[in-house]
Amino acid sequence: MAHGRNAAPVDGQVRLLTKVSRMYHERGIRQADIATALNISQAKVSRLLKRAVTQGIVRTTVMVSPGVYSDLEERLEAKFGLLEAVVVDIESDDDERAVHSALGAAAGSYLEATLGGGDRIGISSWSQTLLALVDRMRPFNVGGATQVVQLLGGIGTPEVQNMAQRLVGEFARMLGAEPVYVPAPGVVADQAIRDSLLQEAALTEVARRWSELTMAIVGIGSIEPSNLLAESGNAFSPEDRERLLAEGAVGDICHHVFTADGTAVTGDLAARTISIPVENFLAIPRRIGIAGGLRKREPIRGALAGGWVNVLITDIHTAEVLAGEETDGAGTESRELTA
């Protein structure tokens, strides 16, 4: 750099931009005090700070904290058209219980940071991940929602029924919201029984609440049931599972079953299920799916492909597999899913 007489004079505006920027960003001086010190208006200080950014004098660098995977989350959001993705750090050898715990804790933090108080939230009741969420949440100081509505019929064995009601009730209590339960089984013997139950006043009221939801929080199930669902009396029967697998089913949300490309599987089972209707569920503006682990990768992928959820909270290993997958021209996978 040249010095002395031959040095080109520095533009006065550049000098002022630099001085104001250093005072504000490096020394932490308030804009009003900068204006007083330099004998200019506060409005001009604000304009100078904006110009310093546009001219490259001030550049913003975001330091990503350990355990935050912003780049991976953005790749998932772009690939699957998600409103938001949350990627949770786990060890590669963590068992399902540890995965549930990590996802539940992350989901609790996410809700604490994003709930504004006016939401009407639907929640699925047969999810070990959602039980982990409730176990790890702290009560909101200010109401986090107005209602928490059960999305799927829940009468089963007494022990597990108590667990499902605890999930809905405790979640509502944490948010300072009104709990609304579904007083019916998840799956009944035939369509006539289902249709009859849906005509009862209590279920008619629940159905009205389903149509008014602004958010859903759901687990993403596999066709082979979790221990909780298997014990509840609401799991698919062996005959139903065999039929669903033959039709290409890979997972379910609130007992609505879908294939690998996200297409809903209709038929006898759907006609016997007491759950929020598919069209009502898909109309909910924010649908948060919380799931992870090796056993859930195919169900998660199907749920994303079909647009069943538009917010995903999952573990880092599942996220890496999903973000890195490529498809061939026919839309099928070009490589095997790896652990």
CSV table of C-alpha atoms in Angstrom, one decimal:
chain,number,residue,atom,x,y,z
A,1,MET,CA,0.0,0.0,0.0
A,2,ALA,CA,1.3,3.5,-0.9
A,3,HIS,CA,1.8,6.0,1.9
A,4,GLY,CA,2.6,9.7,2.0
A,5,ARG,CA,2.0,12.3,-0.7
A,6,ASN,CA,1.3,9.9,-3.5
A,7,ALA,CA,-1.4,8.0,-1.6
A,8,ALA,CA,-4.9,8.5,-3.0
A,9,PRO,CA,-7.1,10.3,-0.6
A,10,VAL,CA,-9.7,8.1,1.2
A,11,ASP,CA,-13.3,9.0,0.4
A,12,GLY,CA,-14.8,10.8,3.3
A,13,GLN,CA,-18.0,8.7,3.1
A,14,VAL,CA,-16.0,5.5,3.3
A,15,ARG,CA,-14.1,6.8,6.3
A,16,LEU,CA,-17.4,7.7,8.0
A,17,LEU,CA,-19.0,4.4,7.1
A,18,THR,CA,-16.1,2.6,8.6
A,19,LYS,CA,-15.9,4.7,11.7
A,20,VAL,CA,-19.7,4.3,12.4
A,21,SER,CA,-19.5,0.6,11.8
A,22,ARG,CA,-16.6,0.1,14.2
A,23,MET,CA,-18.2,2.2,16.9
A,24,TYR,CA,-21.5,0.2,16.7
A,25,HIS,CA,-20.4,-3.4,16.0
A,26,GLU,CA,-17.0,-3.5,17.7
A,27,ARG,CA,-17.3,-1.1,20.6
A,28,GLY,CA,-21.0,-1.6,21.2
A,29,ILE,CA,-21.9,2.1,21.3
A,30,ARG,CA,-25.6,2.8,20.8
A,31,GLN,CA,-26.8,4.6,17.7
A,32,ALA,CA,-28.0,7.6,19.7
A,33,ASP,CA,-24.6,8.0,21.3
A,34,ILE,CA,-22.8,7.7,17.9
A,35,ALA,CA,-25.1,10.4,16.5
A,36,THR,CA,-24.2,12.7,19.4
A,37,ALA,CA,-20.4,12.0,19.2
A,38,LEU,CA,-20.3,12.6,15.4
A,39,ASN,CA,-22.8,15.4,15.4
A,40,ILE,CA,-25.1,13.7,12.9
A,41,SER,CA,-28.7,12.5,13.2
A,42,GLN,CA,-29.6,9.1,14.5
A,43,ALA,CA,-31.5,8.4,11.3
A,44,LYS,CA,-28.3,9.0,9.4
A,45,VAL,CA,-26.4,6.6,11.6
A,46,SER,CA,-29.0,4.0,10.8
A,47,ARG,CA,-28.7,4.6,7.1
A,48,LEU,CA,-24.9,4.5,7.3
A,49,LEU,CA,-25.0,1.1,9.0
A,50,LYS,CA,-27.2,-0.3,6.3
A,51,ARG,CA,-24.9,1.1,3.6
A,52,ALA,CA,-21.9,-0.4,5.3
A,53,VAL,CA,-23.5,-3.8,4.8
A,54,THR,CA,-24.5,-3.3,1.2
A,55,GLN,CA,-21.0,-2.0,0.4
A,56,GLY,CA,-19.3,-5.0,2.1
A,57,ILE,CA,-17.7,-3.0,4.9
A,58,VAL,CA,-19.6,-5.0,7.4
A,59,ARG,CA,-20.1,-8.7,6.7
A,60,THR,CA,-22.1,-11.1,8.9
A,61,THR,CA,-20.6,-14.5,9.8
A,62,VAL,CA,-22.9,-17.0,11.5
A,63,MET,CA,-21.0,-19.3,13.9
A,64,VAL,CA,-22.8,-22.6,14.0
A,65,SER,CA,-22.9,-24.1,17.5
A,66,PRO,CA,-21.9,-27.7,18.1
A,67,GLY,CA,-24.8,-30.0,17.7
A,68,VAL,CA,-26.6,-27.7,15.3
A,69,TYR,CA,-26.9,-29.0,11.7
A,70,SER,CA,-28.2,-26.0,9.8
A,71,ASP,CA,-26.8,-27.1,6.4
A,72,LEU,CA,-28.3,-30.6,6.7
A,73,GLU,CA,-31.6,-29.2,7.8
A,74,GLU,CA,-31.7,-26.8,4.9
A,75,ARG,CA,-31.0,-29.7,2.5
A,76,LEU,CA,-34.0,-31.6,3.9
A,77,GLU,CA,-36.2,-28.6,3.7
A,78,ALA,CA,-35.3,-28.0,0.1
A,79,LYS,CA,-35.5,-31.6,-1.0
A,80,PHE,CA,-38.9,-32.4,0.6
A,81,GLY,CA,-40.5,-28.9,0.6
A,82,LEU,CA,-40.6,-28.8,4.4
A,83,LEU,CA,-41.4,-25.7,6.4
A,84,GLU,CA,-38.7,-26.7,8.8
A,85,ALA,CA,-36.4,-29.6,9.6
A,86,VAL,CA,-34.8,-30.2,13.0
A,87,VAL,CA,-31.9,-32.6,13.1
A,88,VAL,CA,-30.9,-34.1,16.5
A,89,ASP,CA,-27.5,-35.4,17.4
A,90,ILE,CA,-27.4,-39.0,18.5
A,91,GLU,CA,-24.7,-41.7,18.7
A,92,SER,CA,-24.7,-44.3,15.9
A,93,ASP,CA,-25.1,-47.2,18.4
A,94,ASP,CA,-27.9,-45.6,20.4
A,95,ASP,CA,-30.9,-48.0,21.0
A,96,GLU,CA,-34.5,-47.0,20.3
A,97,ARG,CA,-35.0,-45.8,23.8
A,98,ALA,CA,-32.1,-43.4,23.6
A,99,VAL,CA,-33.3,-42.2,20.2
A,100,HIS,CA,-36.8,-41.6,21.6
A,101,SER,CA,-35.3,-39.6,24.5
A,102,ALA,CA,-33.2,-37.4,22.2
A,103,LEU,CA,-36.0,-36.7,19.8
A,104,GLY,CA,-38.4,-36.0,22.7
A,105,ALA,CA,-36.0,-33.5,24.3
A,106,ALA,CA,-35.4,-31.8,20.9
A,107,ALA,CA,-39.1,-31.6,20.2
A,108,GLY,CA,-39.8,-30.1,23.6
A,109,SER,CA,-37.2,-27.4,22.9
A,110,TYR,CA,-38.6,-26.7,19.5
A,111,LEU,CA,-42.1,-26.3,20.8
A,112,GLU,CA,-41.0,-24.0,23.6
A,113,ALA,CA,-39.2,-21.8,21.1
A,114,THR,CA,-42.0,-21.7,18.5
A,115,LEU,CA,-45.5,-21.9,20.2
A,116,GLY,CA,-47.2,-18.6,20.4
A,117,GLY,CA,-50.2,-19.4,22.5
A,118,GLY,CA,-53.1,-19.4,20.1
A,119,ASP,CA,-52.7,-22.8,18.4
A,120,ARG,CA,-55.2,-25.6,18.5
A,121,ILE,CA,-53.0,-28.7,18.5
A,122,GLY,CA,-53.9,-32.3,17.5
A,123,ILE,CA,-51.7,-35.1,18.9
A,124,SER,CA,-51.5,-38.8,18.1
A,125,SER,CA,-51.8,-40.9,21.3
A,126,TRP,CA,-49.8,-44.1,20.6
A,127,SER,CA,-46.2,-42.9,20.2
A,128,GLN,CA,-43.3,-43.6,22.5
A,129,THR,CA,-41.5,-40.6,21.0
A,130,LEU,CA,-44.4,-38.3,22.0
A,131,LEU,CA,-44.4,-39.8,25.5
A,132,ALA,CA,-40.7,-38.9,25.7
A,133,LEU,CA,-41.6,-35.4,24.5
A,134,VAL,CA,-44.1,-35.0,27.3
A,135,ASP,CA,-41.7,-36.4,29.9
A,136,ARG,CA,-39.1,-33.8,29.0
A,137,MET,CA,-41.2,-30.7,28.6
A,138,ARG,CA,-41.4,-28.0,31.1
A,139,PRO,CA,-44.7,-26.2,31.9
A,140,PHE,CA,-45.2,-23.0,29.9
A,141,ASN,CA,-45.3,-19.8,32.0
A,142,VAL,CA,-47.7,-18.4,29.5
A,143,GLY,CA,-50.3,-20.6,27.7
A,144,GLY,CA,-48.7,-22.4,24.7
A,145,ALA,CA,-52.0,-23.4,23.1
A,146,THR,CA,-55.8,-23.2,23.6
A,147,GLN,CA,-56.6,-26.9,22.9
A,148,VAL,CA,-54.9,-30.3,22.7
A,149,VAL,CA,-57.1,-32.7,20.7
A,150,GLN,CA,-56.5,-36.5,20.5
A,151,LEU,CA,-56.3,-37.5,16.8
A,152,LEU,CA,-56.9,-41.2,17.0
A,153,GLY,CA,-59.3,-43.4,19.0
A,154,GLY,CA,-57.7,-44.6,22.1
A,155,ILE,CA,-59.7,-47.2,24.1
A,156,GLY,CA,-57.6,-50.3,24.7
A,157,THR,CA,-56.2,-52.2,27.6
A,158,PRO,CA,-56.5,-50.3,30.8
A,159,GLU,CA,-52.8,-49.9,31.5
A,160,VAL,CA,-51.9,-48.6,28.1
A,161,GLN,CA,-55.1,-46.6,27.8
A,162,ASN,CA,-54.0,-44.7,30.9
A,163,MET,CA,-50.7,-44.0,29.3
A,164,ALA,CA,-52.3,-42.6,26.1
A,165,GLN,CA,-54.6,-40.4,28.1
A,166,ARG,CA,-51.7,-39.3,30.2
A,167,LEU,CA,-49.9,-38.2,27.0
A,168,VAL,CA,-52.8,-36.0,25.9
A,169,GLY,CA,-53.6,-34.8,29.4
A,170,GLU,CA,-50.1,-34.0,30.4
A,171,PHE,CA,-49.3,-32.3,27.1
A,172,ALA,CA,-52.3,-30.1,27.5
A,173,ARG,CA,-51.4,-29.3,31.1
A,174,MET,CA,-47.8,-28.3,30.1
A,175,LEU,CA,-49.3,-25.9,27.6
A,176,GLY,CA,-52.1,-24.6,29.8
A,177,ALA,CA,-54.6,-25.9,27.2
A,178,GLU,CA,-57.9,-27.7,27.2
A,179,PRO,CA,-57.5,-31.5,26.6
A,180,VAL,CA,-60.1,-33.2,24.2
A,181,TYR,CA,-60.2,-37.0,24.2
A,182,VAL,CA,-61.6,-39.5,21.6
A,183,PRO,CA,-64.0,-41.7,23.6
A,184,ALA,CA,-63.7,-44.7,21.1
A,185,PRO,CA,-61.3,-47.4,20.0
A,186,GLY,CA,-58.8,-46.7,17.2
A,187,VAL,CA,-60.0,-49.7,15.1
A,188,VAL,CA,-63.4,-51.4,15.3
A,189,ALA,CA,-64.8,-54.6,13.9
A,190,ASP,CA,-66.5,-53.2,10.8
A,191,GLN,CA,-67.5,-50.0,9.1
A,192,ALA,CA,-71.1,-50.1,10.4
A,193,ILE,CA,-69.8,-49.9,14.0
A,194,ARG,CA,-67.5,-47.0,13.0
A,195,ASP,CA,-70.2,-45.1,11.3
A,196,SER,CA,-72.6,-45.6,14.2
A,197,LEU,CA,-70.0,-44.3,16.7
A,198,LEU,CA,-69.2,-41.3,14.6
A,199,GLN,CA,-72.8,-40.3,14.9
A,200,GLU,CA,-72.7,-40.0,18.7
A,201,ALA,CA,-72.6,-36.5,20.1
A,202,ALA,CA,-69.2,-36.8,21.8
A,203,LEU,CA,-67.5,-37.9,18.6
A,204,THR,CA,-69.4,-35.3,16.5
A,205,GLU,CA,-67.9,-32.7,18.8
A,206,VAL,CA,-64.4,-34.2,18.5
A,207,ALA,CA,-64.8,-34.2,14.7
A,208,ARG,CA,-65.7,-30.5,14.8
A,209,ARG,CA,-62.5,-29.8,16.8
A,210,TRP,CA,-60.5,-31.8,14.2
A,211,SER,CA,-61.6,-29.4,11.5
A,212,GLU,CA,-60.3,-26.4,13.4
A,213,LEU,CA,-56.7,-27.5,14.2
A,214,THR,CA,-53.8,-25.3,13.4
A,215,MET,CA,-51.0,-27.7,14.2
A,216,ALA,CA,-50.6,-31.5,14.5
A,217,ILE,CA,-47.8,-33.3,16.4
A,218,VAL,CA,-47.5,-37.0,15.4
A,219,GLY,CA,-45.3,-40.0,15.5
A,220,ILE,CA,-44.6,-41.8,12.3
A,221,GLY,CA,-45.4,-45.5,12.7
A,222,SER,CA,-44.2,-48.6,10.9
A,223,ILE,CA,-46.5,-51.4,9.9
A,224,GLU,CA,-44.9,-53.6,12.5
A,225,PRO,CA,-46.2,-52.0,15.7
A,226,SER,CA,-44.2,-50.4,18.5
A,227,ASN,CA,-44.4,-52.2,21.9
A,228,LEU,CA,-46.8,-49.5,23.1
A,229,LEU,CA,-49.2,-49.9,20.2
A,230,ALA,CA,-48.9,-53.7,20.3
A,231,GLU,CA,-49.9,-53.7,24.0
A,232,SER,CA,-52.7,-51.1,23.5
A,233,GLY,CA,-55.3,-53.3,21.8
A,234,ASN,CA,-55.2,-50.8,18.8
A,235,ALA,CA,-52.5,-52.4,16.7
A,236,PHE,CA,-53.1,-53.8,13.3
A,237,SER,CA,-54.2,-57.5,13.4
A,238,PRO,CA,-51.8,-60.1,11.8
A,239,GLU,CA,-54.3,-60.4,9.0
A,240,ASP,CA,-54.4,-56.6,8.4
A,241,ARG,CA,-50.6,-56.4,8.5
A,242,GLU,CA,-50.3,-59.1,6.0
A,243,ARG,CA,-52.8,-57.4,3.7
A,244,LEU,CA,-51.2,-54.0,4.1
A,245,LEU,CA,-47.7,-55.3,3.4
A,246,ALA,CA,-49.0,-57.0,0.2
A,247,GLU,CA,-50.3,-53.6,-0.9
A,248,GLY,CA,-46.9,-52.0,-0.4
A,249,ALA,CA,-47.7,-50.2,2.9
A,250,VAL,CA,-44.6,-48.9,4.7
A,251,GLY,CA,-45.9,-46.7,7.5
A,252,ASP,CA,-48.8,-44.9,9.1
A,253,ILE,CA,-49.8,-41.6,10.8
A,254,CYS,CA,-52.8,-41.8,13.1
A,255,HIS,CA,-53.6,-45.2,11.6
A,256,HIS,CA,-53.8,-43.8,8.1
A,257,VAL,CA,-51.5,-46.1,6.2
A,258,PHE,CA,-49.3,-45.1,3.2
A,259,THR,CA,-47.0,-46.6,0.7
A,260,ALA,CA,-43.3,-45.7,-0.1
A,261,ASP,CA,-44.4,-42.9,-2.4
A,262,GLY,CA,-46.8,-41.5,0.3
A,263,THR,CA,-50.0,-42.7,-1.3
A,264,ALA,CA,-52.8,-43.5,1.2
A,265,VAL,CA,-53.8,-47.1,1.4
A,266,THR,CA,-57.6,-47.3,1.4
A,267,GLY,CA,-60.0,-50.2,1.9
A,268,ASP,CA,-61.4,-52.3,4.8
A,269,LEU,CA,-59.0,-51.1,7.5
A,270,ALA,CA,-59.4,-47.4,6.7
A,271,ALA,CA,-63.2,-47.9,6.8
A,272,ARG,CA,-62.9,-49.4,10.4
A,273,THR,CA,-60.6,-46.7,11.8
A,274,ILE,CA,-61.7,-43.9,14.1
A,275,SER,CA,-59.2,-41.2,13.5
A,276,ILE,CA,-59.0,-37.7,12.0
A,277,PRO,CA,-60.0,-37.9,8.3
A,278,VAL,CA,-57.1,-37.7,5.9
A,279,GLU,CA,-58.5,-34.6,4.2
A,280,ASN,CA,-58.8,-32.9,7.6
A,281,PHE,CA,-55.3,-33.9,8.6
A,282,LEU,CA,-53.7,-32.7,5.4
A,283,ALA,CA,-55.5,-29.4,5.8
A,284,ILE,CA,-53.8,-28.6,9.1
A,285,PRO,CA,-51.2,-25.8,8.3
A,286,ARG,CA,-48.4,-27.2,10.4
A,287,ARG,CA,-47.9,-30.9,10.7
A,288,ILE,CA,-45.0,-31.9,12.8
A,289,GLY,CA,-43.6,-35.5,12.5
A,290,ILE,CA,-41.3,-36.7,15.2
A,291,ALA,CA,-39.5,-40.0,14.4
A,292,GLY,CA,-36.1,-41.5,13.9
A,293,GLY,CA,-34.0,-44.6,14.1
A,294,LEU,CA,-33.2,-47.3,11.6
A,295,ARG,CA,-36.7,-49.0,11.8
A,296,LYS,CA,-38.5,-45.7,11.0
A,297,ARG,CA,-36.5,-44.6,7.9
A,298,GLU,CA,-38.8,-46.1,5.3
A,299,PRO,CA,-41.9,-44.8,7.0
A,300,ILE,CA,-40.4,-41.3,7.4
A,301,ARG,CA,-39.5,-41.3,3.7
A,302,GLY,CA,-43.0,-42.3,2.7
A,303,ALA,CA,-44.5,-39.6,5.0
A,304,LEU,CA,-42.3,-37.0,3.4
A,305,ALA,CA,-43.0,-38.2,-0.1
A,306,GLY,CA,-46.7,-37.9,0.5
A,307,GLY,CA,-46.6,-34.6,2.2
A,308,TRP,CA,-48.1,-36.1,5.4
A,309,VAL,CA,-45.8,-33.9,7.5
A,310,ASN,CA,-44.3,-30.5,6.6
A,311,VAL,CA,-42.1,-30.2,9.7
A,312,LEU,CA,-39.7,-33.1,10.5
A,313,ILE,CA,-37.8,-33.7,13.8
A,314,THR,CA,-35.4,-36.6,13.3
A,315,ASP,CA,-31.9,-37.9,14.1
A,316,ILE,CA,-28.8,-37.0,12.3
A,317,HIS,CA,-28.2,-40.5,10.8
A,318,THR,CA,-31.7,-40.7,9.3
A,319,ALA,CA,-31.4,-37.1,8.1
A,320,GLU,CA,-28.1,-37.8,6.3
A,321,VAL,CA,-29.6,-40.8,4.6
A,322,LEU,CA,-32.7,-38.9,3.5
A,323,ALA,CA,-30.9,-35.9,2.3
A,324,GLY,CA,-28.4,-37.9,0.3
A,325,GLU,CA,-30.8,-40.2,-1.4
A,326,GLU,CA,-31.1,-40.0,-5.2
A,327,THR,CA,-33.8,-41.5,-7.4
A,328,ASP,CA,-33.7,-42.8,-10.9
A,329,GLY,CA,-36.0,-41.6,-13.7
A,330,ALA,CA,-38.8,-43.9,-12.6
A,331,GLY,CA,-38.8,-42.4,-9.1
A,332,THR,CA,-37.3,-45.5,-7.4
A,333,GLU,CA,-34.2,-45.6,-5.3
A,334,SER,CA,-31.0,-46.0,-7.1
A,335,ARG,CA,-29.1,-47.2,-4.1
A,336,GLU,CA,-29.8,-49.2,-1.0
A,337,LEU,CA,-30.7,-47.5,2.3
A,338,THR,CA,-27.8,-47.8,4.6
A,339,ALA,CA,-27.7,-47.6,8.4
